[in-house]
Short mmCIF file of C-alpha atoms in Angstrom, two decimals:
data_model
loop_
_atom_site.label_atom_id
_atom_site.label_comp_id
_atom_site.label_asym_id
_atom_site.label_seq_id
_atom_site.Cartn_x
_atom_site.Cartn_y
_atom_site.Cartn_z
CA MET A 752 13.72 -29.68 -7.37
CA LYS A 753 11.55 -30.68 -4.39
CA LYS A 754 12.86 -27.68 -2.47
CA ASN A 755 11.75 -25.33 -5.26
CA MET A 756 8.33 -27.02 -5.40
CA VAL A 757 7.89 -26.48 -1.66
CA ILE A 758 8.88 -22.82 -1.97
CA SER A 759 6.41 -22.40 -4.86
CA ALA A 760 3.64 -24.03 -2.86
CA LEU A 761 4.33 -21.76 0.11
CA ALA A 762 4.29 -18.75 -2.19
CA VAL A 763 0.88 -19.76 -3.52
CA LEU A 764 -0.39 -20.23 0.04
CA VAL A 765 0.87 -16.80 1.12
CA LEU A 766 -0.74 -15.16 -1.91
CA SER A 767 -4.01 -16.97 -1.25
CA LEU A 768 -4.04 -15.73 2.33
CA ALA A 769 -3.23 -12.24 1.15
CA PHE A 770 -6.15 -12.31 -1.29
CA SER A 771 -8.52 -13.43 1.48
CA THR A 772 -7.52 -10.55 3.74
CA GLY A 773 -7.66 -7.96 0.98
CA SER A 774 -4.00 -6.97 1.24
CA VAL A 775 -3.17 -7.67 -2.42
CA THR A 776 -5.07 -8.46 -5.56
CA ALA A 777 -4.54 -9.90 -8.97
CA GLY A 778 -4.84 -8.27 -12.36
CA ASP A 779 -4.39 -4.56 -12.69
CA SER A 780 -5.18 -3.42 -9.15
CA THR A 781 -1.87 -1.55 -9.06
CA ARG A 782 -2.13 0.02 -12.51
CA PHE A 783 -2.74 3.39 -10.84
CA ALA A 784 0.07 3.02 -8.32
CA GLY A 785 1.59 6.39 -7.50
CA THR A 786 -1.67 8.23 -8.19
CA THR A 787 -3.08 10.49 -5.48
CA ILE A 788 -6.82 10.94 -5.14
CA LYS A 789 -8.45 13.66 -3.05
CA ILE A 790 -11.59 12.91 -1.06
CA ILE A 791 -13.83 15.10 1.09
CA ALA A 792 -16.41 13.88 3.63
CA GLU A 793 -18.18 14.95 6.81
CA THR A 794 -16.41 14.25 10.08
CA GLN A 795 -18.37 11.22 11.31
CA ASN A 796 -17.36 8.09 13.18
CA PRO A 797 -17.27 6.09 9.91
CA THR A 798 -15.11 8.74 8.26
CA LEU A 799 -12.62 8.64 11.11
CA ALA A 800 -12.59 4.85 11.03
CA LEU A 801 -12.13 4.84 7.26
CA GLU A 802 -9.22 7.23 7.62
CA LYS A 803 -7.40 4.65 9.73
CA LEU A 804 -7.97 1.98 7.07
CA LEU A 805 -6.60 4.02 4.16
CA PRO A 806 -3.07 2.55 4.43
CA GLU A 807 -4.65 -0.81 3.56
CA PHE A 808 -6.13 0.65 0.39
CA GLU A 809 -2.78 2.14 -0.54
CA LYS A 810 -1.07 -1.19 0.07
CA LEU A 811 -3.64 -2.93 -2.11
CA THR A 812 -3.56 -0.49 -5.02
CA GLY A 813 -0.58 1.82 -4.63
CA ILE A 814 -3.04 4.73 -4.71
CA LYS A 815 -2.52 7.43 -2.09
CA VAL A 816 -5.55 9.12 -0.55
CA GLN A 817 -5.72 12.65 0.78
CA LEU A 818 -8.86 12.79 2.93
CA THR A 819 -10.35 16.11 4.00
CA HIS A 820 -13.20 16.11 6.51
CA GLY A 821 -15.06 18.64 8.61
CA PRO A 822 -18.52 19.77 9.84
CA ILE A 823 -21.45 19.18 7.51
CA ASP A 824 -22.06 22.81 6.53
CA SER A 825 -18.39 23.46 5.78
CA VAL A 826 -18.01 20.26 3.77
CA VAL A 827 -21.11 20.87 1.65
CA GLN A 828 -20.01 24.44 0.98
CA LYS A 829 -16.59 23.29 -0.22
CA GLU A 830 -18.13 20.58 -2.37
CA LEU A 831 -20.59 22.91 -4.05
CA LEU A 832 -17.88 25.49 -4.71
CA ALA A 833 -15.62 22.87 -6.28
CA LEU A 834 -18.39 21.46 -8.46
CA GLN A 835 -19.73 24.82 -9.61
CA SER A 836 -16.29 26.24 -10.36
CA GLY A 837 -15.11 23.07 -12.09
CA THR A 838 -11.69 23.21 -10.44
CA GLY A 839 -11.29 19.44 -10.23
CA GLU A 840 -10.16 19.84 -6.63
CA PHE A 841 -11.66 16.52 -5.54
CA ASP A 842 -11.77 13.06 -7.08
CA VAL A 843 -14.45 11.80 -4.69
CA ILE A 844 -16.99 13.76 -2.69
CA SER A 845 -19.24 12.34 -0.01
CA ALA A 846 -22.38 14.48 -0.07
CA PRO A 847 -25.92 14.29 1.35
CA TYR A 848 -28.07 12.24 -1.00
CA GLN A 849 -30.65 14.97 -1.54
CA PHE A 850 -28.17 16.71 -3.86
CA LEU A 851 -28.39 13.80 -6.31
CA GLY A 852 -30.86 15.41 -8.71
CA SER A 853 -29.05 18.73 -8.73
CA PHE A 854 -25.65 17.14 -9.33
CA ALA A 855 -26.94 14.92 -12.12
CA GLU A 856 -29.03 17.56 -13.89
CA ASN A 857 -26.16 20.06 -13.81
CA GLY A 858 -23.67 17.51 -15.12
CA TYR A 859 -21.45 17.88 -12.06
CA VAL A 860 -20.87 14.17 -11.48
CA LEU A 861 -20.03 11.15 -13.60
CA PRO A 862 -22.43 8.28 -14.26
CA LEU A 863 -20.98 5.14 -12.73
CA GLU A 864 -22.09 2.53 -15.28
CA PRO A 865 -19.12 3.05 -17.65
CA LEU A 866 -16.76 2.48 -14.74
CA MET A 867 -18.76 -0.41 -13.29
CA ASN A 868 -18.95 -2.16 -16.66
CA ASP A 869 -15.23 -1.85 -17.46
CA PRO A 870 -13.72 -5.30 -16.71
CA LYS A 871 -10.27 -3.75 -16.40
CA LEU A 872 -11.49 -1.85 -13.34
CA SER A 873 -13.17 -4.83 -11.62
CA VAL A 874 -10.06 -5.66 -9.64
CA ILE A 875 -10.97 -5.12 -5.98
CA PRO A 876 -11.45 -8.46 -4.17
CA GLY A 877 -14.59 -8.62 -2.06
CA PHE A 878 -16.58 -6.02 -3.98
CA ASP A 879 -19.95 -7.30 -5.15
CA LYS A 880 -22.40 -4.72 -6.42
CA ASN A 881 -25.20 -7.28 -6.03
CA ASP A 882 -24.57 -7.25 -2.26
CA ILE A 883 -25.59 -3.59 -2.05
CA ILE A 884 -29.13 -3.20 -0.72
CA LYS A 885 -31.00 -2.02 -3.78
CA GLY A 886 -33.37 0.35 -1.99
CA MET A 887 -30.48 2.16 -0.32
CA TRP A 888 -28.49 2.38 -3.54
CA ASP A 889 -31.47 3.61 -5.55
CA ALA A 890 -32.34 6.27 -2.97
CA SER A 891 -28.80 7.58 -2.71
CA GLY A 892 -27.47 7.14 -6.24
CA LEU A 893 -30.10 6.42 -8.92
CA TRP A 894 -31.40 9.29 -11.03
CA LYS A 895 -33.53 8.77 -14.15
CA GLY A 896 -32.38 5.21 -14.50
CA THR A 897 -28.65 5.93 -14.14
CA TYR A 898 -26.43 5.42 -11.10
CA TYR A 899 -24.39 8.52 -10.28
CA GLY A 900 -23.34 7.59 -6.77
CA ILE A 901 -22.86 4.79 -4.31
CA PRO A 902 -23.71 5.00 -0.56
CA SER A 903 -20.89 6.21 1.66
CA ASN A 904 -22.83 6.05 4.93
CA THR A 905 -26.50 5.34 5.50
CA CYS A 906 -28.60 6.30 8.48
CA ILE A 907 -32.21 6.19 9.57
CA MET A 908 -34.26 8.03 12.17
CA MET A 909 -35.82 5.94 14.91
CA PHE A 910 -36.94 6.19 18.53
CA PHE A 911 -34.42 6.52 21.37
CA TYR A 912 -35.55 6.06 24.96
CA ARG A 913 -34.24 5.48 28.47
CA LYS A 914 -34.96 1.79 28.89
CA ASP A 915 -34.10 1.90 32.59
CA LEU A 916 -36.80 4.49 33.28
CA PHE A 917 -39.49 2.65 31.35
CA GLU A 918 -38.68 -0.54 33.28
CA ASN A 919 -38.60 1.08 36.73
CA ARG A 920 -41.35 -0.30 38.99
CA GLU A 921 -42.05 2.94 40.84
CA GLU A 922 -42.29 4.92 37.60
CA ARG A 923 -44.57 2.32 36.05
CA ALA A 924 -46.90 2.40 39.05
CA ASP A 925 -47.01 6.20 39.16
CA PHE A 926 -47.68 6.45 35.44
CA LYS A 927 -50.61 4.02 35.56
CA LYS A 928 -52.08 5.83 38.54
CA LYS A 929 -51.92 9.17 36.70
CA TYR A 930 -52.85 8.18 33.14
CA GLY A 931 -54.87 5.01 33.63
CA TYR A 932 -52.84 2.71 31.41
CA ASP A 933 -49.50 0.91 31.56
CA LEU A 934 -46.26 2.77 30.93
CA GLN A 935 -44.72 1.47 27.73
CA VAL A 936 -42.51 2.64 24.92
CA PRO A 937 -44.93 4.90 23.01
CA GLN A 938 -46.66 3.29 20.07
CA THR A 939 -48.82 6.35 19.28
CA TRP A 940 -48.28 10.09 19.44
CA LYS A 941 -50.90 10.37 22.21
CA GLN A 942 -48.87 7.97 24.34
CA HIS A 943 -45.71 9.85 23.42
CA ARG A 944 -47.15 13.13 24.64
CA ASP A 945 -48.31 11.56 27.92
CA VAL A 946 -44.90 9.99 28.55
CA ALA A 947 -43.09 13.24 27.69
CA GLU A 948 -45.22 15.11 30.20
CA PHE A 949 -44.84 12.39 32.83
CA PHE A 950 -41.04 12.25 32.78
CA THR A 951 -40.55 16.03 32.86
CA ARG A 952 -39.34 16.79 36.40
CA LYS A 953 -37.82 19.67 38.32
CA ARG A 954 -34.61 19.53 40.30
CA GLY A 955 -35.33 18.10 43.75
CA GLN A 956 -38.08 15.78 42.54
CA VAL A 957 -37.56 12.03 42.47
CA LEU A 958 -36.90 10.04 39.30
CA ALA A 959 -36.53 6.26 39.45
CA GLY A 960 -35.86 6.43 43.18
CA GLN A 961 -33.19 9.14 42.96
CA ARG A 962 -33.58 12.80 43.92
CA LEU A 963 -32.71 14.92 40.92
CA THR A 964 -29.84 17.41 41.15
CA HIS A 965 -30.91 18.97 37.85
CA ASP A 966 -34.07 19.43 35.81
CA PHE A 967 -35.08 16.41 33.73
CA TYR A 968 -37.06 16.44 30.48
CA GLY A 969 -39.46 13.97 28.94
CA THR A 970 -38.14 14.55 25.45
CA THR A 971 -36.04 16.84 23.28
CA ILE A 972 -36.26 18.09 19.70
CA ALA A 973 -33.84 19.45 17.13
CA ALA A 974 -35.42 22.86 16.48
CA LYS A 975 -32.58 25.03 15.25
CA ARG A 976 -32.96 26.67 11.84
CA HIS A 977 -30.89 23.89 10.40
CA ASP A 978 -31.17 20.75 8.31
CA ALA A 979 -31.58 18.82 11.58
CA MET A 980 -35.00 20.40 12.17
CA THR A 981 -36.40 19.65 8.72
CA CYS A 982 -35.08 16.09 8.94
CA GLU A 983 -36.78 15.49 12.27
CA TRP A 984 -40.08 17.23 11.52
CA LEU A 985 -40.60 15.25 8.31
CA ASN A 986 -40.97 12.10 10.46
CA TYR A 987 -43.94 13.71 12.20
CA ALA A 988 -45.40 14.95 8.90
CA TRP A 989 -45.20 11.54 7.24
CA SER A 990 -46.51 9.75 10.32
CA PHE A 991 -49.47 12.12 10.60
CA GLY A 992 -50.31 11.27 6.98
CA GLY A 993 -48.82 14.33 5.31
CA GLY A 994 -45.55 15.10 3.54
CA ILE A 995 -44.29 17.43 0.84
CA PHE A 996 -45.82 15.86 -2.27
CA ASP A 997 -48.62 13.37 -2.72
CA ALA A 998 -48.17 10.20 -4.76
CA LYS A 999 -48.76 12.12 -8.01
CA GLY A 1000 -46.29 14.88 -7.22
CA ASN A 1001 -48.77 17.54 -6.13
CA LEU A 1002 -47.67 19.91 -3.37
CA ILE A 1003 -49.41 19.26 -0.05
CA ILE A 1004 -47.13 21.07 2.38
CA ASN A 1005 -50.00 23.05 3.97
CA ASP A 1006 -52.28 20.01 4.21
CA PRO A 1007 -54.18 19.89 7.54
CA LYS A 1008 -52.26 16.73 8.45
CA ASN A 1009 -48.97 18.62 8.16
CA VAL A 1010 -50.42 21.46 10.21
CA ALA A 1011 -51.36 18.99 12.95
CA ALA A 1012 -47.87 17.48 12.81
CA LEU A 1013 -46.26 20.90 13.19
CA GLU A 1014 -48.60 21.87 16.04
CA TYR A 1015 -47.58 18.68 17.82
CA PHE A 1016 -43.89 19.32 17.16
CA VAL A 1017 -44.15 22.85 18.58
CA GLU A 1018 -45.97 21.57 21.69
CA LEU A 1019 -43.05 19.28 22.51
CA LYS A 1020 -41.04 22.37 23.51
CA LYS A 1021 -42.94 22.25 26.82
CA PHE A 1022 -41.31 18.95 27.70
CA SER A 1023 -37.85 19.68 26.28
CA PRO A 1024 -34.74 21.39 27.66
CA PRO A 1025 -34.56 25.16 27.31
CA GLY A 1026 -32.98 26.45 24.14
CA VAL A 1027 -34.17 23.77 21.73
CA THR A 1028 -33.97 26.42 19.01
CA ASN A 1029 -30.21 25.87 19.26
CA ASN A 1030 -30.53 22.08 18.99
CA THR A 1031 -29.20 20.11 16.08
CA TRP A 1032 -28.57 16.36 16.26
CA ASP A 1033 -25.27 17.09 18.06
CA GLU A 1034 -27.03 18.83 20.94
CA VAL A 1035 -29.70 16.13 21.14
CA THR A 1036 -26.96 13.52 21.42
CA THR A 1037 -25.22 15.52 24.15
CA GLN A 1038 -28.47 15.88 26.14
CA PHE A 1039 -28.87 12.11 26.12
CA GLN A 1040 -25.22 11.61 27.09
CA GLN A 1041 -25.69 13.99 30.02
CA GLY A 1042 -28.66 11.97 31.24
CA ILE A 1043 -31.21 14.81 31.17
CA VAL A 1044 -33.79 13.51 28.64
CA ALA A 1045 -35.99 10.43 28.50
CA MET A 1046 -36.65 10.00 24.77
CA ALA A 1047 -36.38 11.54 21.31
CA VAL A 1048 -36.66 10.90 17.59
CA HIS A 1049 -33.04 10.68 16.49
CA TRP A 1050 -30.59 9.37 13.89
CA ASN A 1051 -29.32 5.84 14.45
CA ASP A 1052 -25.75 6.86 13.68
CA CYS A 1053 -25.79 8.90 16.90
CA ALA A 1054 -26.50 5.77 18.98
CA PRO A 1055 -22.84 4.64 19.19
CA SER A 1056 -21.99 7.85 21.06
CA LEU A 1057 -24.57 6.96 23.70
CA GLU A 1058 -23.08 3.49 24.11
CA ASP A 1059 -19.57 4.86 24.71
CA PRO A 1060 -18.85 4.46 28.44
CA THR A 1061 -16.14 7.12 28.30
CA ALA A 1062 -18.52 9.80 27.02
CA SER A 1063 -22.04 8.84 28.07
CA LYS A 1064 -23.83 8.59 31.41
CA VAL A 1065 -26.53 6.45 29.80
CA CYS A 1066 -24.33 3.70 28.34
CA GLY A 1067 -26.24 0.43 28.71
CA LYS A 1068 -29.43 2.23 29.74
CA MET A 1069 -30.75 3.03 26.27
CA GLY A 1070 -33.45 1.37 24.23
CA TYR A 1071 -34.11 1.75 20.50
CA GLY A 1072 -37.30 1.14 18.56
CA ALA A 1073 -39.83 2.39 16.04
CA ILE A 1074 -41.04 5.98 15.90
CA PRO A 1075 -44.61 6.34 17.25
CA VAL A 1076 -47.30 5.94 14.60
CA GLY A 1077 -50.07 8.31 13.65
CA GLU A 1078 -51.77 7.49 10.36
CA ARG A 1079 -48.83 5.44 9.11
CA PRO A 1080 -45.31 4.35 10.17
CA ALA A 1081 -42.44 6.67 9.32
CA ALA A 1082 -38.66 6.58 9.45
CA HIS A 1083 -36.58 9.22 7.71
CA PHE A 1084 -33.86 7.66 5.56
CA GLY A 1085 -30.63 9.59 5.28
CA ALA A 1086 -27.48 8.84 3.40
CA TRP A 1087 -24.22 10.33 2.35
CA THR A 1088 -23.29 9.34 -1.16
CA TYR A 1089 -19.93 8.98 -2.85
CA PHE A 1090 -19.87 10.88 -6.14
CA ILE A 1091 -17.04 11.20 -8.66
CA PRO A 1092 -16.99 14.78 -9.98
CA LYS A 1093 -16.96 15.16 -13.75
CA THR A 1094 -13.79 17.21 -13.35
CA SER A 1095 -11.95 14.50 -11.40
CA LYS A 1096 -8.41 14.05 -12.65
CA ASN A 1097 -8.40 10.38 -11.62
CA PRO A 1098 -11.89 8.91 -12.09
CA GLU A 1099 -10.70 5.31 -12.58
CA ALA A 1100 -8.60 5.39 -9.42
CA ALA A 1101 -11.57 6.98 -7.64
CA TRP A 1102 -13.78 4.08 -8.73
CA LEU A 1103 -11.31 1.61 -7.24
CA PHE A 1104 -11.64 3.46 -3.95
CA LEU A 1105 -15.45 3.32 -4.09
CA GLN A 1106 -15.29 -0.44 -4.67
CA TRP A 1107 -12.86 -1.00 -1.80
CA ALA A 1108 -14.91 1.14 0.61
CA ASN A 1109 -17.92 -1.05 -0.13
CA THR A 1110 -16.34 -4.44 0.41
CA ARG A 1111 -17.71 -6.59 3.20
CA ALA A 1112 -14.49 -6.50 5.21
CA VAL A 1113 -14.29 -2.70 5.21
CA GLN A 1114 -18.02 -2.21 5.77
CA LYS A 1115 -18.07 -4.50 8.80
CA ARG A 1116 -15.16 -2.69 10.41
CA LEU A 1117 -16.93 0.63 9.84
CA ALA A 1118 -20.07 -0.81 11.43
CA LEU A 1119 -18.11 -1.79 14.53
CA THR A 1120 -16.99 1.84 14.90
CA GLY A 1121 -20.44 3.38 14.55
CA GLY A 1122 -21.12 3.32 10.82
CA PHE A 1123 -24.08 1.86 8.98
CA PRO A 1124 -23.34 -0.16 5.87
CA CYS A 1125 -25.28 -0.69 2.67
CA LEU A 1126 -24.46 -4.38 2.21
CA LYS A 1127 -26.91 -7.23 2.82
CA SER A 1128 -24.12 -9.48 4.04
CA VAL A 1129 -23.01 -7.01 6.72
CA TYR A 1130 -26.51 -6.33 8.03
CA GLY A 1131 -26.95 -10.07 8.45
CA ASP A 1132 -23.65 -10.52 10.26
CA PRO A 1133 -24.38 -12.41 13.53
CA GLU A 1134 -21.61 -10.63 15.45
CA LEU A 1135 -23.10 -7.21 14.71
CA VAL A 1136 -26.63 -8.31 15.56
CA GLN A 1137 -25.44 -9.63 18.93
CA LYS A 1138 -22.99 -6.86 19.80
CA LEU A 1139 -24.78 -3.64 18.81
CA PRO A 1140 -27.94 -2.81 20.83
CA TYR A 1141 -29.30 -0.50 18.12
CA TRP A 1142 -28.75 -2.89 15.20
CA GLU A 1143 -32.07 -4.73 15.06
CA ALA A 1144 -34.12 -1.54 15.52
CA SER A 1145 -32.16 0.03 12.68
CA LEU A 1146 -32.91 -2.91 10.41
CA GLU A 1147 -36.63 -2.60 11.11
CA ALA A 1148 -36.59 1.15 10.52
CA TYR A 1149 -34.92 0.77 7.13
CA LYS A 1150 -37.84 -1.43 6.03
CA ILE A 1151 -40.34 1.45 6.39
CA SER A 1152 -38.08 4.33 5.37
CA SER A 1153 -39.12 7.48 3.52
CA THR A 1154 -36.77 9.82 1.65
CA ARG A 1155 -36.44 13.53 1.17
CA PRO A 1156 -36.98 14.80 -2.38
CA ARG A 1157 -33.77 14.54 -4.40
CA ILE A 1158 -34.92 17.02 -7.03
CA PRO A 1159 -32.66 19.91 -8.11
CA GLU A 1160 -34.91 22.40 -6.33
CA TRP A 1161 -34.65 20.66 -2.96
CA ASN A 1162 -31.74 22.67 -1.58
CA GLU A 1163 -33.70 25.92 -1.95
CA MET A 1164 -36.89 24.25 -0.76
CA ASN A 1165 -35.11 22.98 2.32
CA ASN A 1166 -33.78 26.45 3.14
CA GLU A 1167 -37.32 27.84 2.96
CA MET A 1168 -38.61 25.00 5.12
CA MET A 1169 -35.99 25.74 7.76
CA LEU A 1170 -37.12 29.36 7.82
CA GLU A 1171 -40.84 28.73 8.09
CA LEU A 1172 -40.55 25.92 10.64
CA SER A 1173 -38.31 28.09 12.80
CA ARG A 1174 -40.92 30.85 12.69
CA ALA A 1175 -43.53 28.41 13.95
CA ILE A 1176 -41.22 27.11 16.68
CA SER A 1177 -40.43 30.65 17.87
CA GLY A 1178 -44.11 31.63 17.90
CA GLU A 1179 -43.60 34.28 15.24
CA GLN A 1180 -46.26 32.50 13.16
CA THR A 1181 -48.80 29.79 13.82
CA PRO A 1182 -48.03 26.39 12.27
CA LYS A 1183 -50.79 26.97 9.71
CA GLN A 1184 -49.44 30.38 8.75
CA ALA A 1185 -45.93 28.97 8.39
CA LEU A 1186 -47.03 26.11 6.15
CA ASP A 1187 -49.35 28.32 4.09
CA ALA A 1188 -46.37 30.60 3.43
CA LEU A 1189 -44.23 27.58 2.56
CA GLN A 1190 -46.84 26.27 0.13
CA GLU A 1191 -46.84 29.61 -1.72
CA LYS A 1192 -43.05 29.69 -1.88
CA TYR A 1193 -42.89 26.15 -3.22
CA GLN A 1194 -45.50 26.90 -5.87
CA ARG A 1195 -43.49 29.87 -7.09
CA LEU A 1196 -40.26 27.91 -7.01
CA LEU A 1197 -41.64 24.93 -8.94
CA LYS A 1198 -43.70 27.19 -11.25
CA GLY A 1199 -46.64 24.85 -11.09
CA GLN A 1200 -44.71 22.00 -12.68
CA LEU A 1201 -44.37 18.48 -11.34
CA PRO A 1202 -40.92 17.69 -9.94
CA LEU A 1203 -38.61 15.79 -12.29
CA SER A 1204 -38.81 12.71 -10.06
CA TYR A 1205 -42.55 12.44 -10.82
CA GLN A 1206 -42.29 12.94 -14.59
#
């Protein structure tokens, strides 16, 4: 009898430990065992890390996951085709959050409340929807009072700079001699322009006591006709006091403040590597890794690549902070959002996956591999704060974040913005001409009506 009691006690202990590690769960967590769900996402560090964790989800639930991932343009194209054709090819899609309004208005994706409120589906240990940072969740998943998605990876734009150069005594002395004030991480766009000019050097000149074997540039910009350019330029527009809409939803894209922001953006070509019209965030990251640029406005989820000693010449030399301020602070919030298509063959199993992916244990492991979570508990984790040099700057940037419009018209608006900004960058049009043209296009597209998000 005692022997059986000991065995029972050990069994309870083993199960308790299993619950705490997330390897098994109680209730109906395995009710969908044998089901296969299909997921598509962009190839990012968090996606690759998540892929390695999928066996744990299968062990927990018995649900198999087929994960497809690839470059952003290819992934979005496949997602849109699947949604528009109604094939039911995917059970979960991870898509840029600006598609939220379009997906919801077209009935492409399921509202999450029925799934969230079903007690039979609340079976994933460690998932707490109240731990999700409300601002991030609202920006990425809330449309007209209903949640249609849950963050899959969040990111924010902030300021990257070569800390070692800014701290170099010789460079600090030379800068003050030339510009009359102390070299510091730029707080204003005037300082930013001075520093960009100052650090631009030719091969053979000296930088931080070393003779350059290659040209060096004070900054770099993402100026390809691509989503990367519109994402970056909006930081300048917001900071200069402009934007796309005013607080009441009126179009202001050709406002003089936006014109000034675009003129400034175009001028930065002078202090950037050749060929910036081919730059997306990938090329900007590579230019930092190669050690040929001093600073840039960039996505925080690119920082881990710069801190990788096997791939980056600037590992340990980087600093991270707030974007320079014009009229107001700015930091472009970006997110990929998990959506469950209306045509999913396994929506309940898909919801179990979304819960598991947003548990603290999974989110922390993704953060350690370069991801950015949406949970309050993970952002406050002491190990992450101490270990990741870009963590605190990211936290501060999220506090002042601005979002792209998530209205159904945004995809077409973004395409037109790419076109007109690229014309200004190439010199085909002046910044004012480009934004005047964009204002007219937006007026025709919106037909003089306020966007849905302002109604």
